[in-house]
C-alpha positions as a printed Julia matrix, in Angstrom:
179×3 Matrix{Float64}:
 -0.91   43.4   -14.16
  1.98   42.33  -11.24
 -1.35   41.6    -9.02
 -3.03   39.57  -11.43
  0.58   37.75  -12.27
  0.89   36.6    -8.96
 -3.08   35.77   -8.62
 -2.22   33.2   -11.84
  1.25   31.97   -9.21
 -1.24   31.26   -5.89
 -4.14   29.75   -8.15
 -1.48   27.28  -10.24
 -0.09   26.54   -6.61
 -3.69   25.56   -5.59
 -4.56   23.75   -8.06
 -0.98   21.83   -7.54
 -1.44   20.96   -4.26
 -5.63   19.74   -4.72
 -4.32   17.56   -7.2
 -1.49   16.07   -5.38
 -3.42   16.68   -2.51
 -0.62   16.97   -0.54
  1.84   19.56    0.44
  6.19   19.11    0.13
  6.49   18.16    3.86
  3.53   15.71    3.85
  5.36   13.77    1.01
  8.75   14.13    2.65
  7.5    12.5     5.8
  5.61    9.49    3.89
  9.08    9.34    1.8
 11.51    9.37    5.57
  8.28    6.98    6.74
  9.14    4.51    3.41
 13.05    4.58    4.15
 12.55    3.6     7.58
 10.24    0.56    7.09
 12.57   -0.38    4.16
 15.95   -0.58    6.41
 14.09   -2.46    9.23
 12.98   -5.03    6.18
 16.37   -4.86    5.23
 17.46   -5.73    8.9
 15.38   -8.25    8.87
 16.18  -10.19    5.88
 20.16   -9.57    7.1
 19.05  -11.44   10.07
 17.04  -14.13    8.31
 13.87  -13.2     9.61
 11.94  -13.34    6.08
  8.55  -13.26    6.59
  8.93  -10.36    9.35
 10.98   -8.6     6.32
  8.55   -9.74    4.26
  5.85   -7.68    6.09
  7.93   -4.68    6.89
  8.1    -4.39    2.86
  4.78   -4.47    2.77
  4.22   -2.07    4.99
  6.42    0.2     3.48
  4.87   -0.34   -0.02
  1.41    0.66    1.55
  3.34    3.82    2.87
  4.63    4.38   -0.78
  0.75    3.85   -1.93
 -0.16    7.12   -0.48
  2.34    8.86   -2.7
  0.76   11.08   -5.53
  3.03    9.36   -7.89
  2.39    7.84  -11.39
  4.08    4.2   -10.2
  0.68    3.52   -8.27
 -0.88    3.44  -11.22
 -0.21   -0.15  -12.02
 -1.96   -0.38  -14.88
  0.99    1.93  -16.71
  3.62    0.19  -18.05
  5.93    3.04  -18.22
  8.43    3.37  -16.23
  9.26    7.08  -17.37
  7.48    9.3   -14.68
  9.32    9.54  -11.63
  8.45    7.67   -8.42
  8.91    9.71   -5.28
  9.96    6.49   -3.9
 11.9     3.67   -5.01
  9.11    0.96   -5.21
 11.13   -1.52   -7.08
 13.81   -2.04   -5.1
 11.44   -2.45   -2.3
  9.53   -5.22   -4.37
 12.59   -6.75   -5.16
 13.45   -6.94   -1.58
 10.32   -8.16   -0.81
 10.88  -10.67   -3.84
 13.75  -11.99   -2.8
 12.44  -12.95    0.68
  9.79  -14.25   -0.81
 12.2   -16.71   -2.74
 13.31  -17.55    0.63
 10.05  -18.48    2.5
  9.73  -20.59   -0.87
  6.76  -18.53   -1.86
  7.63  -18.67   -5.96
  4.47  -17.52   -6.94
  5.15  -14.23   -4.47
  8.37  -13.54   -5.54
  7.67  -13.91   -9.29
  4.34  -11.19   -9.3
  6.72   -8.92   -6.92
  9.98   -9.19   -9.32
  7.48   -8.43  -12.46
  6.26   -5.52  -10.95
  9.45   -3.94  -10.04
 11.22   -4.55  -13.79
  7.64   -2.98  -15.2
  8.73    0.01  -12.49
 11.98    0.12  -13.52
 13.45   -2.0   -16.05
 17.08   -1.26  -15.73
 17.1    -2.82  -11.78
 19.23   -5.75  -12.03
 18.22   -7.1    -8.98
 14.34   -7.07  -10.22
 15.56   -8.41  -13.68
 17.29  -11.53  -11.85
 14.63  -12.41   -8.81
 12.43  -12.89  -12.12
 14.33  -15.28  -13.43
 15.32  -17.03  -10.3
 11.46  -17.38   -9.35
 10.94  -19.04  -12.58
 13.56  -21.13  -12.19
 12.77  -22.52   -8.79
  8.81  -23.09  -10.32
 10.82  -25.34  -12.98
  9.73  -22.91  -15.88
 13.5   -22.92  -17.16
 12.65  -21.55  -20.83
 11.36  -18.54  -19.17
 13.27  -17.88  -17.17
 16.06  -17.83  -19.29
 14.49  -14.25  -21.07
 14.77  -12.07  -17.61
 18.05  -13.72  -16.47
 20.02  -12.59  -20.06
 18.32   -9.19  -19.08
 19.83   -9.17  -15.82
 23.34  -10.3   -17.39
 23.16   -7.49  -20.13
 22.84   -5.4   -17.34
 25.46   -6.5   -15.65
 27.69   -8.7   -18.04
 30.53   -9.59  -15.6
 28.12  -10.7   -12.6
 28.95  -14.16  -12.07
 25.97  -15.33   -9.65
 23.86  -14.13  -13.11
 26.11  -15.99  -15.51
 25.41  -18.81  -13.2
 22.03  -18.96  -13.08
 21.65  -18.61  -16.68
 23.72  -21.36  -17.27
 21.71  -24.14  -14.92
 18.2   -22.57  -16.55
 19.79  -23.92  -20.26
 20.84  -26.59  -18.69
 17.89  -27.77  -16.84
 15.47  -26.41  -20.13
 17.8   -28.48  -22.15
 16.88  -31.37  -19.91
 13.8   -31.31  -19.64
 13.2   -30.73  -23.48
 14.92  -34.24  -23.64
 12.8   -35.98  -21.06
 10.13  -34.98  -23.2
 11.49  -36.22  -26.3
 12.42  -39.62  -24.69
  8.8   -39.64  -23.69
């Protein structure tokens, strides 16, 4: 019976690692791989060099692709299975240099995906609303920017922002009526 037992412990094993395809240290190393493309991005965007941290992002979210993790399958809006690496806050990285390069479109699609990843990332929450904002679609952006400041209900840069997009939607919902 203890040989059979242990039989069932090699074949579950197996059958683990075909369908992960990949062993603990392979993962590790595409992980260490992920959090050193990340910081260089990060270096990079310190050093206002956006579109090279722009492409170190990428790189390290093509890294992350090879992960046997449920966040590459984009087509789930969950956010409950855990990613073995944090994809979000490298699209909201990558978002917010986006917003810098003035690529609005970029940074809004890379902000969405990183609040579908993980909704509760106020950084992902507030690049949303900012990319809205700068593509002069004030009423929405006013719905990921209260996010944010739920989140985080003292962070003045948030309150901010949420203040000019009612302004501005307020504005705008005037010029229309004047029209």
């Amino acid at each position: 019976d203890n040989a059979n037992t242990n039989t069932k412990d090699a074949t579950n094993d197996e059958i683990e690692e075909v369908y992960t395809g990949m062993s603990a240290e392979e993962i590790d190393s595409i992980v260490k791989d992920c959090e050193a493309q990340k910081t260089k991005g990060n270096e990079a965007f310190v050093a206002c060099e956006y579109a090279q941290a722009v492409l170190l992002y990428t790189l390290t979210l093509d890294r992350a692709a090879e992960l046997p993790d449920m966040a590459n399958d984009t087509g789930s809006k969950s956010s409950s299975s855990k990613q073995l690496f944090p994809r979000h806050v490298v699209l909201s990285n990558r978002s917010a240099a986006f917003l810098k390069l003035g690529h609005h479109d970029k940074a809004l699609a890379d902000a969405t995906k990183a609040v579908r990843l993980e909704p509760t990332y106020v950084k992902s929450s507030f690049r949303k609303g900012l990319a809205l904002h700068a593509m002069g679609r004030y009423e929405e952006a006013i719905s990921p920017l209260a996010a944010a400041l739920k989140i985080e209900p003292k962070n003045k840069q948030i309150k901010q922002a949420l203040q000019f997009a009612e302004v501005r939607m307020h504005q705008e919902m005037r010029k229309r009526m004047d029209r």
